[in-house]
JSON list of C-alpha atoms in Angstrom, two decimals:
[
{"chain": "A", "resi": 1, "resn": "SER", "atom": "CA", "xyz": [24.93, -3.36, -25.53]},
{"chain": "A", "resi": 2, "resn": "PHE", "atom": "CA", "xyz": [24.41, -6.63, -23.66]},
{"chain": "A", "resi": 3, "resn": "GLU", "atom": "CA", "xyz": [25.94, -5.36, -20.49]},
{"chain": "A", "resi": 4, "resn": "ARG", "atom": "CA", "xyz": [23.63, -1.94, -20.59]},
{"chain": "A", "resi": 5, "resn": "LEU", "atom": "CA", "xyz": [21.20, -4.49, -22.03]},
{"chain": "A", "resi": 6, "resn": "PHE", "atom": "CA", "xyz": [21.36, -6.15, -18.24]},
{"chain": "A", "resi": 7, "resn": "CYS", "atom": "CA", "xyz": [21.69, -3.95, -16.39]},
{"chain": "A", "resi": 8, "resn": "MET", "atom": "CA", "xyz": [18.09, -2.53, -16.28]},
{"chain": "A", "resi": 9, "resn": "SER", "atom": "CA", "xyz": [16.88, -5.10, -15.44]},
{"chain": "A", "resi": 10, "resn": "PHE", "atom": "CA", "xyz": [15.91, -6.32, -12.54]},
{"chain": "A", "resi": 11, "resn": "THR", "atom": "CA", "xyz": [14.61, -9.68, -10.50]},
{"chain": "A", "resi": 12, "resn": "VAL", "atom": "CA", "xyz": [11.95, -10.11, -7.77]},
{"chain": "A", "resi": 13, "resn": "ARG", "atom": "CA", "xyz": [11.68, -12.01, -4.91]},
{"chain": "A", "resi": 14, "resn": "THR", "atom": "CA", "xyz": [8.62, -13.03, -2.32]},
{"chain": "A", "resi": 15, "resn": "ARG", "atom": "CA", "xyz": [10.02, -14.65, 0.93]},
{"chain": "A", "resi": 16, "resn": "LYS", "atom": "CA", "xyz": [8.02, -15.31, 4.01]},
{"chain": "A", "resi": 17, "resn": "MET", "atom": "CA", "xyz": [4.45, -16.07, 2.08]},
{"chain": "A", "resi": 18, "resn": "MET", "atom": "CA", "xyz": [1.60, -16.29, 4.78]},
{"chain": "A", "resi": 19, "resn": "ASN", "atom": "CA", "xyz": [-2.03, -16.48, 3.86]},
{"chain": "A", "resi": 20, "resn": "ASN", "atom": "CA", "xyz": [-3.64, -14.43, 5.97]},
{"chain": "A", "resi": 21, "resn": "ALA", "atom": "CA", "xyz": [-7.63, -16.37, 5.18]},
{"chain": "A", "resi": 22, "resn": "VAL", "atom": "CA", "xyz": [-9.43, -13.65, 8.08]},
{"chain": "A", "resi": 23, "resn": "ILE", "atom": "CA", "xyz": [-8.71, -10.96, 5.85]},
{"chain": "A", "resi": 24, "resn": "GLY", "atom": "CA", "xyz": [-8.71, -12.77, 2.92]},
{"chain": "A", "resi": 25, "resn": "ARG", "atom": "CA", "xyz": [-5.63, -11.58, 1.64]},
{"chain": "A", "resi": 26, "resn": "ARG", "atom": "CA", "xyz": [-1.85, -13.35, 0.86]},
{"chain": "A", "resi": 27, "resn": "GLN", "atom": "CA", "xyz": [1.23, -10.98, 1.90]},
{"chain": "A", "resi": 28, "resn": "ALA", "atom": "CA", "xyz": [4.30, -11.53, 1.38]},
{"chain": "A", "resi": 29, "resn": "ILE", "atom": "CA", "xyz": [7.71, -9.46, 1.90]},
{"chain": "A", "resi": 30, "resn": "VAL", "atom": "CA", "xyz": [9.46, -9.03, -1.69]},
{"chain": "A", "resi": 31, "resn": "ASP", "atom": "CA", "xyz": [13.29, -8.29, -2.41]},
{"chain": "A", "resi": 32, "resn": "ILE", "atom": "CA", "xyz": [13.65, -6.23, -6.13]},
{"chain": "A", "resi": 33, "resn": "HIS", "atom": "CA", "xyz": [17.77, -6.73, -7.93]},
{"chain": "A", "resi": 34, "resn": "HIS", "atom": "CA", "xyz": [18.27, -3.98, -9.40]},
{"chain": "A", "resi": 35, "resn": "PRO", "atom": "CA", "xyz": [21.49, -3.28, -10.57]},
{"chain": "A", "resi": 36, "resn": "GLY", "atom": "CA", "xyz": [22.87, -0.56, -12.56]},
{"chain": "A", "resi": 37, "resn": "MET", "atom": "CA", "xyz": [19.14, 1.23, -11.24]},
{"chain": "A", "resi": 38, "resn": "ALA", "atom": "CA", "xyz": [18.95, 3.43, -9.19]},
{"chain": "A", "resi": 39, "resn": "ASN", "atom": "CA", "xyz": [15.48, 2.27, -8.64]},
{"chain": "A", "resi": 40, "resn": "VAL", "atom": "CA", "xyz": [12.10, 0.16, -9.74]},
{"chain": "A", "resi": 41, "resn": "SER", "atom": "CA", "xyz": [9.10, 1.59, -10.06]},
{"chain": "A", "resi": 42, "resn": "ARG", "atom": "CA", "xyz": [5.92, -0.13, -8.26]},
{"chain": "A", "resi": 43, "resn": "GLU", "atom": "CA", "xyz": [4.04, -0.35, -11.71]},
{"chain": "A", "resi": 44, "resn": "GLU", "atom": "CA", "xyz": [7.06, -2.81, -12.76]},
{"chain": "A", "resi": 45, "resn": "ILE", "atom": "CA", "xyz": [7.05, -4.79, -9.64]},
{"chain": "A", "resi": 46, "resn": "LYS", "atom": "CA", "xyz": [3.20, -5.11, -9.72]},
{"chain": "A", "resi": 47, "resn": "GLN", "atom": "CA", "xyz": [2.92, -6.34, -13.60]},
{"chain": "A", "resi": 48, "resn": "LYS", "atom": "CA", "xyz": [5.72, -8.78, -12.71]},
{"chain": "A", "resi": 49, "resn": "LEU", "atom": "CA", "xyz": [3.93, -10.34, -8.99]},
{"chain": "A", "resi": 50, "resn": "VAL", "atom": "CA", "xyz": [0.46, -10.28, -10.59]},
{"chain": "A", "resi": 51, "resn": "ALA", "atom": "CA", "xyz": [2.33, -12.47, -14.21]},
{"chain": "A", "resi": 52, "resn": "THR", "atom": "CA", "xyz": [4.04, -14.23, -11.02]},
{"chain": "A", "resi": 53, "resn": "PHE", "atom": "CA", "xyz": [1.23, -15.56, -8.92]},
{"chain": "A", "resi": 54, "resn": "LYS", "atom": "CA", "xyz": [-1.40, -15.55, -11.63]},
{"chain": "A", "resi": 55, "resn": "ILE", "atom": "CA", "xyz": [-3.62, -12.29, -9.90]},
{"chain": "A", "resi": 56, "resn": "LYS", "atom": "CA", "xyz": [-6.40, -11.96, -11.79]},
{"chain": "A", "resi": 57, "resn": "ASP", "atom": "CA", "xyz": [-7.27, -8.28, -10.52]},
{"chain": "A", "resi": 58, "resn": "ALA", "atom": "CA", "xyz": [-3.93, -6.53, -10.45]},
{"chain": "A", "resi": 59, "resn": "GLU", "atom": "CA", "xyz": [-5.45, -3.57, -8.39]},
{"chain": "A", "resi": 60, "resn": "CYS", "atom": "CA", "xyz": [-6.02, -5.71, -6.00]},
{"chain": "A", "resi": 61, "resn": "CYS", "atom": "CA", "xyz": [-2.05, -6.19, -4.84]},
{"chain": "A", "resi": 62, "resn": "ILE", "atom": "CA", "xyz": [-1.14, -3.55, -2.42]},
{"chain": "A", "resi": 63, "resn": "LEU", "atom": "CA", "xyz": [3.14, -2.71, -2.28]},
{"chain": "A", "resi": 64, "resn": "HIS", "atom": "CA", "xyz": [4.11, -0.38, 0.15]},
{"chain": "A", "resi": 65, "resn": "GLY", "atom": "CA", "xyz": [7.27, -0.04, 2.53]},
{"chain": "A", "resi": 66, "resn": "PHE", "atom": "CA", "xyz": [9.82, 0.21, -0.19]},
{"chain": "A", "resi": 67, "resn": "ARG", "atom": "CA", "xyz": [13.22, 0.60, 0.98]},
{"chain": "A", "resi": 68, "resn": "THR", "atom": "CA", "xyz": [16.67, 0.45, -0.59]},
{"chain": "A", "resi": 69, "resn": "GLN", "atom": "CA", "xyz": [19.60, -1.08, 0.97]},
{"chain": "A", "resi": 70, "resn": "PHE", "atom": "CA", "xyz": [22.40, 0.99, 1.41]},
{"chain": "A", "resi": 71, "resn": "GLY", "atom": "CA", "xyz": [24.79, 1.52, -1.35]},
{"chain": "A", "resi": 72, "resn": "GLY", "atom": "CA", "xyz": [21.75, 0.39, -3.90]},
{"chain": "A", "resi": 73, "resn": "ASN", "atom": "CA", "xyz": [21.46, -2.55, -6.14]},
{"chain": "A", "resi": 74, "resn": "LYS", "atom": "CA", "xyz": [18.88, -4.09, -4.06]},
{"chain": "A", "resi": 75, "resn": "SER", "atom": "CA", "xyz": [15.56, -2.83, -2.58]},
{"chain": "A", "resi": 76, "resn": "THR", "atom": "CA", "xyz": [12.66, -4.26, 0.57]},
{"chain": "A", "resi": 77, "resn": "GLY", "atom": "CA", "xyz": [9.87, -3.66, 0.32]},
{"chain": "A", "resi": 78, "resn": "PHE", "atom": "CA", "xyz": [5.79, -5.97, 1.17]},
{"chain": "A", "resi": 79, "resn": "CYS", "atom": "CA", "xyz": [3.60, -7.06, -0.87]},
{"chain": "A", "resi": 80, "resn": "LEU", "atom": "CA", "xyz": [-0.52, -7.10, -0.05]},
{"chain": "A", "resi": 81, "resn": "ILE", "atom": "CA", "xyz": [-2.34, -9.63, -2.13]},
{"chain": "A", "resi": 82, "resn": "TYR", "atom": "CA", "xyz": [-6.22, -9.79, -1.88]},
{"chain": "A", "resi": 83, "resn": "ASN", "atom": "CA", "xyz": [-8.69, -12.24, -2.97]},
{"chain": "A", "resi": 84, "resn": "LYS", "atom": "CA", "xyz": [-11.30, -8.97, -3.51]},
{"chain": "A", "resi": 85, "resn": "ARG", "atom": "CA", "xyz": [-11.89, -5.88, -4.15]},
{"chain": "A", "resi": 86, "resn": "GLU", "atom": "CA", "xyz": [-15.00, -5.61, -1.31]},
{"chain": "A", "resi": 87, "resn": "GLU", "atom": "CA", "xyz": [-11.86, -7.23, 1.32]},
{"chain": "A", "resi": 88, "resn": "MET", "atom": "CA", "xyz": [-9.07, -4.85, 0.40]},
{"chain": "A", "resi": 89, "resn": "MET", "atom": "CA", "xyz": [-11.31, -1.43, 0.67]},
{"chain": "A", "resi": 90, "resn": "LYS", "atom": "CA", "xyz": [-12.33, -3.20, 3.96]},
{"chain": "A", "resi": 91, "resn": "PHE", "atom": "CA", "xyz": [-9.64, -3.27, 5.33]},
{"chain": "A", "resi": 92, "resn": "GLU", "atom": "CA", "xyz": [-6.66, -2.17, 3.77]},
{"chain": "A", "resi": 93, "resn": "PRO", "atom": "CA", "xyz": [-5.78, 1.30, 5.36]},
{"chain": "A", "resi": 94, "resn": "LYS", "atom": "CA", "xyz": [-7.18, 4.71, 3.60]},
{"chain": "A", "resi": 95, "resn": "PHE", "atom": "CA", "xyz": [-4.09, 6.46, 3.11]},
{"chain": "A", "resi": 96, "resn": "ARG", "atom": "CA", "xyz": [-3.03, 3.33, 0.79]},
{"chain": "A", "resi": 97, "resn": "LEU", "atom": "CA", "xyz": [-5.90, 2.94, -1.06]},
{"chain": "A", "resi": 98, "resn": "VAL", "atom": "CA", "xyz": [-5.73, 7.10, -2.27]},
{"chain": "A", "resi": 99, "resn": "ARG", "atom": "CA", "xyz": [-1.90, 6.34, -2.91]},
{"chain": "A", "resi": 100, "resn": "ALA", "atom": "CA", "xyz": [-3.36, 3.63, -5.62]},
{"chain": "A", "resi": 101, "resn": "GLY", "atom": "CA", "xyz": [-6.23, 5.99, -7.00]},
{"chain": "A", "resi": 102, "resn": "LEU", "atom": "CA", "xyz": [-9.21, 3.33, -5.30]},
{"chain": "A", "resi": 103, "resn": "GLU", "atom": "CA", "xyz": [-10.27, 6.77, -3.15]},
{"chain": "A", "resi": 104, "resn": "THR", "atom": "CA", "xyz": [-9.85, 10.24, -3.35]},
{"chain": "A", "resi": 105, "resn": "LYS", "atom": "CA", "xyz": [-8.57, 12.15, -0.32]},
{"chain": "A", "resi": 106, "resn": "VAL", "atom": "CA", "xyz": [-10.31, 14.33, 1.71]},
{"chain": "A", "resi": 107, "resn": "GLU", "atom": "CA", "xyz": [-9.52, 17.59, 1.80]},
{"chain": "A", "resi": 108, "resn": "SER", "atom": "CA", "xyz": [-10.50, 19.59, 4.66]},
{"chain": "A", "resi": 109, "resn": "SER", "atom": "CA", "xyz": [-7.65, 22.47, 6.79]},
{"chain": "A", "resi": 110, "resn": "ARG", "atom": "CA", "xyz": [-6.24, 21.84, 10.26]},
{"chain": "A", "resi": 111, "resn": "GLN", "atom": "CA", "xyz": [-7.73, 24.59, 11.90]},
{"chain": "A", "resi": 112, "resn": "GLN", "atom": "CA", "xyz": [-11.37, 22.63, 11.00]},
{"chain": "A", "resi": 113, "resn": "ARG", "atom": "CA", "xyz": [-9.85, 19.52, 11.45]},
{"chain": "A", "resi": 114, "resn": "HIS", "atom": "CA", "xyz": [-8.92, 20.85, 15.43]},
{"chain": "A", "resi": 115, "resn": "GLN", "atom": "CA", "xyz": [-12.01, 22.77, 15.69]},
{"chain": "A", "resi": 116, "resn": "ARG", "atom": "CA", "xyz": [-14.37, 20.00, 14.75]},
{"chain": "A", "resi": 117, "resn": "LYS", "atom": "CA", "xyz": [-12.13, 17.89, 17.44]},
{"chain": "A", "resi": 118, "resn": "ASN", "atom": "CA", "xyz": [-12.99, 20.23, 20.42]},
{"chain": "A", "resi": 119, "resn": "ARG", "atom": "CA", "xyz": [-16.33, 20.52, 19.37]},
{"chain": "A", "resi": 120, "resn": "ALA", "atom": "CA", "xyz": [-16.45, 16.68, 19.99]},
{"chain": "A", "resi": 121, "resn": "LYS", "atom": "CA", "xyz": [-14.80, 17.19, 23.57]},
{"chain": "A", "resi": 122, "resn": "LYS", "atom": "CA", "xyz": [-18.11, 19.29, 23.94]},
{"chain": "A", "resi": 123, "resn": "VAL", "atom": "CA", "xyz": [-21.03, 16.72, 23.90]},
{"chain": "A", "resi": 124, "resn": "ARG", "atom": "CA", "xyz": [-20.81, 11.95, 24.86]},
{"chain": "A", "resi": 125, "resn": "CYS", "atom": "CA", "xyz": [-22.26, 9.77, 23.20]},
{"chain": "A", "resi": 126, "resn": "THR", "atom": "CA", "xyz": [-24.33, 9.52, 20.39]},
{"chain": "A", "resi": 127, "resn": "LYS", "atom": "CA", "xyz": [-24.14, 13.70, 19.16]},
{"chain": "A", "resi": 128, "resn": "LYS", "atom": "CA", "xyz": [-20.11, 12.97, 19.46]},
{"chain": "A", "resi": 129, "resn": "GLU", "atom": "CA", "xyz": [-20.72, 11.36, 16.23]},
{"chain": "A", "resi": 130, "resn": "ALA", "atom": "CA", "xyz": [-22.81, 13.68, 15.36]},
{"chain": "A", "resi": 131, "resn": "VAL", "atom": "CA", "xyz": [-20.31, 16.60, 15.62]},
{"chain": "A", "resi": 132, "resn": "LEU", "atom": "CA", "xyz": [-17.42, 14.20, 14.53]},
{"chain": "A", "resi": 133, "resn": "GLN", "atom": "CA", "xyz": [-19.40, 13.79, 11.35]},
{"chain": "A", "resi": 134, "resn": "GLY", "atom": "CA", "xyz": [-19.97, 16.93, 10.41]},
{"chain": "A", "resi": 135, "resn": "LYS", "atom": "CA", "xyz": [-23.34, 17.38, 10.95]}
]
């Protein structure tokens, strides 16, 4: 039973930790050692990182780009820890905010996007912005 318990645990290590003061965040490469497990969920990794780095708001921690090494047992990804929620909303790409559940995805059909793009080609300057916003 001890071996089974050991197999279900994982360790999180960070390397190349960098403080990016301009954007207001810390960023690091995250190595996860998970023997006997196929993979570890982002939520579990986030909980460990929040406890390790004493992050006040857990939503300010963004994890992305995780790849499992061939043969398993180890995964590597990237971690961004923002100082404030406002900075995260300003600098983080929209698709990552949607994944984190902080923004909603704008649903429009492919055809509508193409039509809007082609309408914008026909106008210039400030009118172009109005067309792209759908006015």
